[in-house]
PDB file of C-alpha atoms in Angstrom:
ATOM      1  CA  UNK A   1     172.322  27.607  31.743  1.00 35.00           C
ATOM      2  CA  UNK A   2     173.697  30.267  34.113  1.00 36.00           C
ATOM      3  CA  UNK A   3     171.120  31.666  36.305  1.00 35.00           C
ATOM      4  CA  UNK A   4     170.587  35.494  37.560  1.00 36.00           C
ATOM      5  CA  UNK A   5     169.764  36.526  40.412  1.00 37.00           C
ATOM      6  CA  UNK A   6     166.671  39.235  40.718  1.00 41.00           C
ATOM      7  CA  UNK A   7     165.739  41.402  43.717  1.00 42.00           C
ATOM      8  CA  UNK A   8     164.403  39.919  46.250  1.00 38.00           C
ATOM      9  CA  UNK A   9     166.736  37.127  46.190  1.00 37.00           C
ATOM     10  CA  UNK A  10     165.011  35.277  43.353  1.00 39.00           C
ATOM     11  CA  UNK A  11     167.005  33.897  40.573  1.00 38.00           C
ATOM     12  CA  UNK A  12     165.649  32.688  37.167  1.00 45.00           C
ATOM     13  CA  UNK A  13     166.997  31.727  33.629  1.00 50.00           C
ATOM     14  CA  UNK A  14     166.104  32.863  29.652  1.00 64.00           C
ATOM     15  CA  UNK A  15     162.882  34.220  29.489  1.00 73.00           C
ATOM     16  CA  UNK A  16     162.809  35.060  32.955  1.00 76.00           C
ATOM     17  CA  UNK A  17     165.652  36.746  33.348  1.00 80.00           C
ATOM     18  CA  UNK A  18     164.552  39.021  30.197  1.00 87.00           C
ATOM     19  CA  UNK A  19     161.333  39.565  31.983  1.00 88.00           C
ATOM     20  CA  UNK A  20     162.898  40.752  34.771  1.00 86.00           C
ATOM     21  CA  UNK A  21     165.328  43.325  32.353  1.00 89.00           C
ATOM     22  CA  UNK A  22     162.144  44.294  31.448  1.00 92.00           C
ATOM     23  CA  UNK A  23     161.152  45.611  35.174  1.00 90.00           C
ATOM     24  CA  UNK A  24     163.988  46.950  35.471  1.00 87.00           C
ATOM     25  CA  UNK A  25     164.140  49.091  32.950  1.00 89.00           C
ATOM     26  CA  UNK A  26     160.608  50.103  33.201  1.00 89.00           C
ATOM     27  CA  UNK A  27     162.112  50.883  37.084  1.00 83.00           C
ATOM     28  CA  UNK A  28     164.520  53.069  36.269  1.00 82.00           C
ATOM     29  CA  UNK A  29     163.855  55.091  33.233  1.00 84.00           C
ATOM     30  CA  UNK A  30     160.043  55.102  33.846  1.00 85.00           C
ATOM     31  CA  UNK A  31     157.108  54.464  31.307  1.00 89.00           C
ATOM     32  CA  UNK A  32     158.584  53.358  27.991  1.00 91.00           C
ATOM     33  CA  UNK A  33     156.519  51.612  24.583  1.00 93.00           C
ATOM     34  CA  UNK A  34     157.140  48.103  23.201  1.00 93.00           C
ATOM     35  CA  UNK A  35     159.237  49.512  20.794  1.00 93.00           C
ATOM     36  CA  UNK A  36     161.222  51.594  23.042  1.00 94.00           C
ATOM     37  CA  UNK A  37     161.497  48.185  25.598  1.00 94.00           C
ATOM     38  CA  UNK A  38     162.958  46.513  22.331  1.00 93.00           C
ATOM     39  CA  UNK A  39     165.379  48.391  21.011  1.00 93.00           C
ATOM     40  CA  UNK A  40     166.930  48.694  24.996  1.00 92.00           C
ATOM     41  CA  UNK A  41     167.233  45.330  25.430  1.00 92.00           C
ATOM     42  CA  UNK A  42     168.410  44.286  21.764  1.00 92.00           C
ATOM     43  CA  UNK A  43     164.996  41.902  21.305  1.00 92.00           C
ATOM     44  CA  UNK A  44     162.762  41.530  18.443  1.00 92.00           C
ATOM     45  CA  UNK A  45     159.423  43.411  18.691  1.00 90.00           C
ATOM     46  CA  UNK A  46     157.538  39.558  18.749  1.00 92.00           C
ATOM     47  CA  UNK A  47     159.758  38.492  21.516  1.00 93.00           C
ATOM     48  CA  UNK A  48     159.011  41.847  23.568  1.00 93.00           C
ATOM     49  CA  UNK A  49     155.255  41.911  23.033  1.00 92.00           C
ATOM     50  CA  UNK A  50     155.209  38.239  24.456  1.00 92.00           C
ATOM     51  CA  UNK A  51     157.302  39.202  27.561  1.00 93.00           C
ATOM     52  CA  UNK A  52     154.914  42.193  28.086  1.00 94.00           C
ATOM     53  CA  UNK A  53     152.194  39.887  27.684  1.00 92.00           C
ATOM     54  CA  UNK A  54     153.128  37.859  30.240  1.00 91.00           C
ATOM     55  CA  UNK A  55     153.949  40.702  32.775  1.00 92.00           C
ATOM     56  CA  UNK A  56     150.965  42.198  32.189  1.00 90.00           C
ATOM     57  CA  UNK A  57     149.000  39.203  32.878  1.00 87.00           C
ATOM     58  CA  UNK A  58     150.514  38.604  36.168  1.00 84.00           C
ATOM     59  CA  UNK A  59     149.611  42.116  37.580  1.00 85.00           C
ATOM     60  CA  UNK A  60     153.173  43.708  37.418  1.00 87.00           C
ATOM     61  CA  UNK A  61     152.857  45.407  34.254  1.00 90.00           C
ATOM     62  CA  UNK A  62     149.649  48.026  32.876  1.00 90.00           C
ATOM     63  CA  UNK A  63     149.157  49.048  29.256  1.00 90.00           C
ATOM     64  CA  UNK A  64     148.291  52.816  29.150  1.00 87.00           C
ATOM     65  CA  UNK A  65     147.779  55.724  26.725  1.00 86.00           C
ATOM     66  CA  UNK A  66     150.994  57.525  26.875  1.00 80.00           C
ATOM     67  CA  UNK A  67     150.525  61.489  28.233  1.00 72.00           C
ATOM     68  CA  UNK A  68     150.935  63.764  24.969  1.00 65.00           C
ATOM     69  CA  UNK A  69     152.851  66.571  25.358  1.00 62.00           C
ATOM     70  CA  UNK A  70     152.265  69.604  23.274  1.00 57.00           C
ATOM     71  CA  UNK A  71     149.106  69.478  20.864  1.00 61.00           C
ATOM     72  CA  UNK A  72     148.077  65.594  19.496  1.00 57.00           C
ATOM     73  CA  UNK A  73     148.640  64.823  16.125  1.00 60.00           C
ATOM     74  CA  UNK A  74     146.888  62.532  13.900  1.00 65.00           C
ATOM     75  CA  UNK A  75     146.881  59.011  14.129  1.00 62.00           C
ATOM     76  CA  UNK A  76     146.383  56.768  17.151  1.00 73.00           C
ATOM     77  CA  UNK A  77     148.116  57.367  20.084  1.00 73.00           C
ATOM     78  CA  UNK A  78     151.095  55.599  21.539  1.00 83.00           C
ATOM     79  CA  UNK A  79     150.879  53.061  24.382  1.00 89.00           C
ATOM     80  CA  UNK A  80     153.617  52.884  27.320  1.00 92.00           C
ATOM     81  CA  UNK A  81     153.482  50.342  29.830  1.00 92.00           C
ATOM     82  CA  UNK A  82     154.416  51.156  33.924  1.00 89.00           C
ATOM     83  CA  UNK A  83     155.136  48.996  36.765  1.00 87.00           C
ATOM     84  CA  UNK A  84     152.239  48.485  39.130  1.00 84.00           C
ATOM     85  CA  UNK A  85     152.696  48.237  42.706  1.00 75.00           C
ATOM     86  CA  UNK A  86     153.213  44.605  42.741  1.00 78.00           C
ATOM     87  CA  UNK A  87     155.786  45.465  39.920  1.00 83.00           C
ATOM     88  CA  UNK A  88     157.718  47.236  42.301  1.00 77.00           C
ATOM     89  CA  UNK A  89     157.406  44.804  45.108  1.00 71.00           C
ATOM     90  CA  UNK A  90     160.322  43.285  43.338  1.00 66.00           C
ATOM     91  CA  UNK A  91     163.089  45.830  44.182  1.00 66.00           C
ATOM     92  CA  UNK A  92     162.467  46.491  47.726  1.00 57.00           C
ATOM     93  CA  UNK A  93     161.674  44.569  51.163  1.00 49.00           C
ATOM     94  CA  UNK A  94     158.279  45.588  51.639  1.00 50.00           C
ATOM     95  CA  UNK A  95     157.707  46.556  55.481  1.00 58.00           C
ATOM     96  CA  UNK A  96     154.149  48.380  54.818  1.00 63.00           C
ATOM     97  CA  UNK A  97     152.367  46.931  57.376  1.00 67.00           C
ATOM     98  CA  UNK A  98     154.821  47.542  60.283  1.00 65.00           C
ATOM     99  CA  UNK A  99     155.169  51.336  59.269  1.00 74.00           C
ATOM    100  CA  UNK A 100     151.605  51.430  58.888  1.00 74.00           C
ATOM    101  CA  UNK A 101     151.091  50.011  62.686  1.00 77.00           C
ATOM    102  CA  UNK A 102     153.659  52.091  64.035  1.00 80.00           C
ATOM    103  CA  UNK A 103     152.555  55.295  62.401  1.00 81.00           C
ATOM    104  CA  UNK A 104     149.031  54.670  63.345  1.00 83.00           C
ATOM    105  CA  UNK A 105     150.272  54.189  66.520  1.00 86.00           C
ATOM    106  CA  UNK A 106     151.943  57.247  66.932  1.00 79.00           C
ATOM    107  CA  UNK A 107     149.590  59.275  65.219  1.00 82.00           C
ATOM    108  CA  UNK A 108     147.817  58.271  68.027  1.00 84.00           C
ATOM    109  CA  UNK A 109     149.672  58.996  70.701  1.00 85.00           C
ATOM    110  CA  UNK A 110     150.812  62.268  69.383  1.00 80.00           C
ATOM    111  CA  UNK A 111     148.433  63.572  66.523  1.00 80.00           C
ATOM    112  CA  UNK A 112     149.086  63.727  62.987  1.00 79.00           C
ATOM    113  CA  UNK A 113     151.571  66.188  62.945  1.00 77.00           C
ATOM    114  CA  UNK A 114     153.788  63.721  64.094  1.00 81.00           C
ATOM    115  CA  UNK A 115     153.740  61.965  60.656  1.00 82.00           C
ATOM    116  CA  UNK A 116     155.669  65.237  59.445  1.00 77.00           C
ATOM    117  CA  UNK A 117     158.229  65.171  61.788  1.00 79.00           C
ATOM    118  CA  UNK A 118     158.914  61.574  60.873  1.00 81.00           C
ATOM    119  CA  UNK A 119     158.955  62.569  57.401  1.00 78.00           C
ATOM    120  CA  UNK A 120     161.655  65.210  57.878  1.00 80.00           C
ATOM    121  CA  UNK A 121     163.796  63.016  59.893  1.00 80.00           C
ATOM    122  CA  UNK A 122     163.540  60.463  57.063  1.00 78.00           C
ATOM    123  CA  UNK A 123     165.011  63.018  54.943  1.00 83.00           C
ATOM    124  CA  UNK A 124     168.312  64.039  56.846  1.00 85.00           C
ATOM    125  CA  UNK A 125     170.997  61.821  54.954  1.00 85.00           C
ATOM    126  CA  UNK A 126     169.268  62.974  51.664  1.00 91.00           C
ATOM    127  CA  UNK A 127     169.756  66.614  53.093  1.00 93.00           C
ATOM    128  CA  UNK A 128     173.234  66.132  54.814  1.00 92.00           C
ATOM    129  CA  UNK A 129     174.639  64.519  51.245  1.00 93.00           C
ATOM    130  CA  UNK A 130     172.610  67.400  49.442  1.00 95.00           C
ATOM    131  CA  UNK A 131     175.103  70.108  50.804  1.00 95.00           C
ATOM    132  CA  UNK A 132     178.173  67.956  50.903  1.00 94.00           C
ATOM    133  CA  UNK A 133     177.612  67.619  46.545  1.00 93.00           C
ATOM    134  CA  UNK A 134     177.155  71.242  46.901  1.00 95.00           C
ATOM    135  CA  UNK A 135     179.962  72.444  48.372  1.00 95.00           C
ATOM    136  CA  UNK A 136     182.095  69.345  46.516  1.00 95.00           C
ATOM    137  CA  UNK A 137     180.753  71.275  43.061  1.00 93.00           C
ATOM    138  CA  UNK A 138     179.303  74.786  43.782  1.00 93.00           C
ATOM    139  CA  UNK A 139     178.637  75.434  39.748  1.00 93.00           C
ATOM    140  CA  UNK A 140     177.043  71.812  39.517  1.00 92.00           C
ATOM    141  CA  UNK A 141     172.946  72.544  38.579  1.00 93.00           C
ATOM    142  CA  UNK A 142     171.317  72.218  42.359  1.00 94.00           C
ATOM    143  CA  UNK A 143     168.483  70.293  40.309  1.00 95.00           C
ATOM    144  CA  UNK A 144     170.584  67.529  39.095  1.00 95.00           C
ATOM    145  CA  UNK A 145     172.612  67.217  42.216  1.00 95.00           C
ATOM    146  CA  UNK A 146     169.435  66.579  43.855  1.00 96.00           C
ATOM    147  CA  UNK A 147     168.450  63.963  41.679  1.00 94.00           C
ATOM    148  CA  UNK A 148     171.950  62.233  42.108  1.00 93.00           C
ATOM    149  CA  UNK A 149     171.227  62.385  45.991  1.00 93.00           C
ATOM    150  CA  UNK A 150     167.874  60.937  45.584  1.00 92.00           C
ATOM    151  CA  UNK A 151     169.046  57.890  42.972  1.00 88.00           C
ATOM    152  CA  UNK A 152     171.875  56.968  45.744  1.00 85.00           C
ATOM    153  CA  UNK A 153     168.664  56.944  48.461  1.00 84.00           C
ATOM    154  CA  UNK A 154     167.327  54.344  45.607  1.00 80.00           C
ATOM    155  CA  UNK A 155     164.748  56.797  44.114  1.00 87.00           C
ATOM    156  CA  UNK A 156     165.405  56.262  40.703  1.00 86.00           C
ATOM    157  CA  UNK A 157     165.192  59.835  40.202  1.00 91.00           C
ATOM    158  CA  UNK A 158     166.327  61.738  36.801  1.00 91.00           C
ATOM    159  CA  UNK A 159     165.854  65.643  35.950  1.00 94.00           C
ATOM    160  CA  UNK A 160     163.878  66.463  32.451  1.00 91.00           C
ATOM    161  CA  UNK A 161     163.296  69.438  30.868  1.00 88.00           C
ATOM    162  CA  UNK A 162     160.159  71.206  31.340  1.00 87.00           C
ATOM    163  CA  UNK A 163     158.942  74.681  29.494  1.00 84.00           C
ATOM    164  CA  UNK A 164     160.056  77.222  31.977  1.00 84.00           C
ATOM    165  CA  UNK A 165     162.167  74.987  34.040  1.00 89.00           C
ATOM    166  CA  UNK A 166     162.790  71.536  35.077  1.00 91.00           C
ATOM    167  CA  UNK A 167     160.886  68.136  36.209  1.00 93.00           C
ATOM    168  CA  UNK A 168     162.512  66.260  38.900  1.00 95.00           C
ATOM    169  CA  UNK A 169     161.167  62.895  37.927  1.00 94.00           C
ATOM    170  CA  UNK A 170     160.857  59.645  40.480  1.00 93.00           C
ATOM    171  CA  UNK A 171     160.709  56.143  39.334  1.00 87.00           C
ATOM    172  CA  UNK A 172     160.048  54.430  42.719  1.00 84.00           C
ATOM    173  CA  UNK A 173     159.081  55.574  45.714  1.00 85.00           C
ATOM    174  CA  UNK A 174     159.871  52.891  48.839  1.00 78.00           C
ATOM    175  CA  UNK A 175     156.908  53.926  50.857  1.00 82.00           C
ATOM    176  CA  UNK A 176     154.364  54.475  48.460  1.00 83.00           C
ATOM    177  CA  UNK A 177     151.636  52.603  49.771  1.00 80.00           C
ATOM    178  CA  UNK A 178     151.940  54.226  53.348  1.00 83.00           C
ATOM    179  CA  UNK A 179     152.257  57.560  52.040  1.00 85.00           C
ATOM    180  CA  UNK A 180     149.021  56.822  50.148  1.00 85.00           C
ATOM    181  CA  UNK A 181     147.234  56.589  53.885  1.00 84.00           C
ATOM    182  CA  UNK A 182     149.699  59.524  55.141  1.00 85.00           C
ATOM    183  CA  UNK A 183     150.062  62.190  52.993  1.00 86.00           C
ATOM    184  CA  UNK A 184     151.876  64.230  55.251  1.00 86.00           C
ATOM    185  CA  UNK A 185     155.321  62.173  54.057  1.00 87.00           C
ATOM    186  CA  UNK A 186     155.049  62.951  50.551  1.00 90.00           C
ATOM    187  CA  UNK A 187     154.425  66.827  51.802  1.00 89.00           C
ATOM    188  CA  UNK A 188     157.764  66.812  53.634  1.00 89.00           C
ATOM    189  CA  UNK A 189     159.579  65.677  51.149  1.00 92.00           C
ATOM    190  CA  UNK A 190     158.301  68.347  48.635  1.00 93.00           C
ATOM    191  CA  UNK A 191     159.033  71.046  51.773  1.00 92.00           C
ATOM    192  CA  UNK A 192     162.444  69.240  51.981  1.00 93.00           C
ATOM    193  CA  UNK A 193     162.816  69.684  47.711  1.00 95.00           C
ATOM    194  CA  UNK A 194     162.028  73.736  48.122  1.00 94.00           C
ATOM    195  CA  UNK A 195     164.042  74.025  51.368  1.00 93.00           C
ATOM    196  CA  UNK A 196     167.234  72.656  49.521  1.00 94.00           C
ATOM    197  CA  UNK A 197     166.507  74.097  45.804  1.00 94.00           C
ATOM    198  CA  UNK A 198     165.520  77.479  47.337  1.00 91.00           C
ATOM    199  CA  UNK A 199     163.081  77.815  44.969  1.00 88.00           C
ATOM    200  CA  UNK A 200     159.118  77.401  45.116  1.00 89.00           C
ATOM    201  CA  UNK A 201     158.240  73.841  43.622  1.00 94.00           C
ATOM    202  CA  UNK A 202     154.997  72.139  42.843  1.00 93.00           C
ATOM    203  CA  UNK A 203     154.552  68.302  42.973  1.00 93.00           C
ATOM    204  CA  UNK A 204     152.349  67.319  40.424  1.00 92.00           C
ATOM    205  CA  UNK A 205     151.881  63.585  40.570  1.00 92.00           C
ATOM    206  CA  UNK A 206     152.691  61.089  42.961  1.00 91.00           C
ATOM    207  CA  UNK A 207     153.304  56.996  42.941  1.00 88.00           C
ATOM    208  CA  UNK A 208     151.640  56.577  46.121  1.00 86.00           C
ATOM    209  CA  UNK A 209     148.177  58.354  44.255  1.00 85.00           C
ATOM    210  CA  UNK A 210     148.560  56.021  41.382  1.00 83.00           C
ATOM    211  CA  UNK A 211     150.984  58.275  39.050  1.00 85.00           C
ATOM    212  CA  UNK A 212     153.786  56.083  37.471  1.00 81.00           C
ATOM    213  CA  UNK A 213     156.237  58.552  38.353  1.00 89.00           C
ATOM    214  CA  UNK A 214     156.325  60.927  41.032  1.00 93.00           C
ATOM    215  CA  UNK A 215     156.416  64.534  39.208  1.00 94.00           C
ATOM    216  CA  UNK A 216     157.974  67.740  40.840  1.00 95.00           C
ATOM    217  CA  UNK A 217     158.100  70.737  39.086  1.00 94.00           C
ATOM    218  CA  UNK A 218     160.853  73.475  39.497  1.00 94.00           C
ATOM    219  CA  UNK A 219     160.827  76.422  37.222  1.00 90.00           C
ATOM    220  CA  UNK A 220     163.816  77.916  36.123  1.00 79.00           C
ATOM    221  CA  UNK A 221     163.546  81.372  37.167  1.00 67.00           C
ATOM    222  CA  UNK A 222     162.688  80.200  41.067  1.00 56.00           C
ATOM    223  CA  UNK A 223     166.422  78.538  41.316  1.00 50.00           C
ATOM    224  CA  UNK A 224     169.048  80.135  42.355  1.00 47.00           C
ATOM    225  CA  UNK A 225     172.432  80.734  39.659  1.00 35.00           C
ATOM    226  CA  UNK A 226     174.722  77.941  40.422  1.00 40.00           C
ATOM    227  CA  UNK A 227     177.305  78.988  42.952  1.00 36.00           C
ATOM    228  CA  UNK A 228     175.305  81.540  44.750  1.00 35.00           C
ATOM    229  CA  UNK A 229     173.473  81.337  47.548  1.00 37.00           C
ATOM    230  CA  UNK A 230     169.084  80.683  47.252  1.00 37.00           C
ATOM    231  CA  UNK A 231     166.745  82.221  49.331  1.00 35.00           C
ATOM    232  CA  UNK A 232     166.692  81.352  53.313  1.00 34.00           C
ATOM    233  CA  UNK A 233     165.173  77.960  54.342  1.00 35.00           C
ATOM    234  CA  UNK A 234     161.583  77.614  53.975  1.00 35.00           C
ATOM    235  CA  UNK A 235     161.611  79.549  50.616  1.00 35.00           C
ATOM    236  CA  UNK A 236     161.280  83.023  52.830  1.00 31.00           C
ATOM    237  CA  UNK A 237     162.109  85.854  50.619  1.00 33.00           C
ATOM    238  CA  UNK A 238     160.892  83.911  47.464  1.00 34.00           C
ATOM    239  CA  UNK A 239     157.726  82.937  45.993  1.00 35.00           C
ATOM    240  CA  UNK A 240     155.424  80.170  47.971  1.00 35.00           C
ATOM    241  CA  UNK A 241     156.139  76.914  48.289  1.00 36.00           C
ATOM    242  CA  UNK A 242     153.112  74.723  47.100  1.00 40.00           C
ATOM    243  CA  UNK A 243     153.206  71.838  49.423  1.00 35.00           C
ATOM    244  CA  UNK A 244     151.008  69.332  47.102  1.00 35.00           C
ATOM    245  CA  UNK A 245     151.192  66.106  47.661  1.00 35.00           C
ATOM    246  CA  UNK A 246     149.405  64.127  45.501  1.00 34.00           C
ATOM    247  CA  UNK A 247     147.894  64.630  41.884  1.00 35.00           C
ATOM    248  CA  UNK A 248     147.064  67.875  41.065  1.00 35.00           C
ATOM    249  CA  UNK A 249     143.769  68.481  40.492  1.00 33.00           C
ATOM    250  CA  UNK A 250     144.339  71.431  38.456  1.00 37.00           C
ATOM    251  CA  UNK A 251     144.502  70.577  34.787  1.00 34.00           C
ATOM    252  CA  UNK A 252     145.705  72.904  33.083  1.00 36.00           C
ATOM    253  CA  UNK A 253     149.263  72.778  35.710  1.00 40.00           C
ATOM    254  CA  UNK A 254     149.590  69.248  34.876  1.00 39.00           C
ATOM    255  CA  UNK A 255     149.020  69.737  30.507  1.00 38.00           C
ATOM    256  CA  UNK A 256     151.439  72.681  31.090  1.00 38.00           C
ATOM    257  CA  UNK A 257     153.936  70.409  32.597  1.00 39.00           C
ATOM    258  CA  UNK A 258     153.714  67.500  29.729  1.00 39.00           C
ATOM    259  CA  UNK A 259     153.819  69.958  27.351  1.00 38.00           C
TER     260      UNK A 259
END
């Protein structure tokens, strides 16, 4: 039987290698139901319940209520599954602890406003390719060409559409579990977001705060017309940036973006 070979270097047959489509398709497109898992991979709703079973027994997989958006209906509602952290382990080489060491080292040596600037020199080939899509397609949507940045960078990342603008979505985030001790990297990146998009954005939910999906909003009116030039860096000129990085606390921002 011909084998496949999974991240990590790992290589399995039949039911394994489904299992592993499974993971990866929960990766990249996000939360999804049984059904939904199904039809993708062209199995029968048995054979996908038992796979899930499986993955959710060894930690990789959770079962969870899926978010509704808009006003619930009757009936009971749908389930989605999401990768846990040990569910993403699979796609990346996980170097936690040595970032962790050397960060708290250098936080150390030169205070926690050091984080940032490691955060925003993390970020420079994600900027630098930014403006070279840019100025490749000037009338391309800024918000999309983002996202096509950030899925090269191995983000996973996809744009939805959101009432009053858009939802840069995140599948996988490859240093979740030390931005979860240093927030400071997620806020960067959601400076770096409002910096390139000229626009005020909000981050909503992040991986490394146990969200499935890291969640930035961007409303429509605060981007600038395709072609033209946004406001300076920084947002100056427009309205605020909000710089938060984790969950939002504020409930009725986070129903207004599901809905």
């Amino acid at each position: 039987m011909k084998s496949v070979t999974r991240p990590g270097g790992e290589s399995g047959t039949g039911e394994e290698s489904t299992r592993h489509h499974v993971l990866q398709e929960l990766f990249s497109n996000g939360p999804a139901t049984a059904a939904e898992l199904a039809e993708r991979l062209g199995v029968t709703p048995a054979a996908i319940r038992r796979h899930l079973g499986v993955l959710e027994a060894g930690g990789r997989i959770v079962e969870r209520e899926r978010p509704v958006r808009g006003r619930r209906g009757r009936g009971r509602p749908a389930k989605e599954y999401v990768l846990t952290d040990r569910g993403r382990s699979a796609f990346f080489q996980d170097y936690d602890t040595l970032a962790l060491e050397a960060l708290s080292a250098l936080v150390e040596a030169a205070g926690p406003s050091a984080v940032v600037r490691v955060g925003e020199r993390r970020h420079g080939e994600v900027e630098a390719r930014y403006r070279q899509l840019r100025a490749e397609a000037p009338d391309a949507d800024p918000v999309e060409a983002l996202a096509t940045v950030l899925g090269e960078e191995g983000y996973a990342a996809h744009v939805k559409e959101a009432p009053g603008g858009h939802q840069l979505c995140q599948y996988h985030c490859p240093v979740a579990h030390v931005a979860a001790r240093y927030p400071q990297l997620c806020e960067a990146e959601t400076s770096l977001f409002a910096r390139l998009l000229g626009s005020r954005v909000q981050r909503i939910a992040t991986i490394a705060h146990g969200d499935g999906v890291c969640t930035t909003n961007v409303p429509l009116d605060g981007v600038p017309i395709a072609g033209r030039a946004g406001p300076p860096a920084g947002g100056r000129g427009g309205a605020p940036t909000d710089h938060r990085s984790g969950t939002s606390t504020d409930h009725h921002n986070r129903e207004a973006a599901r809905a």
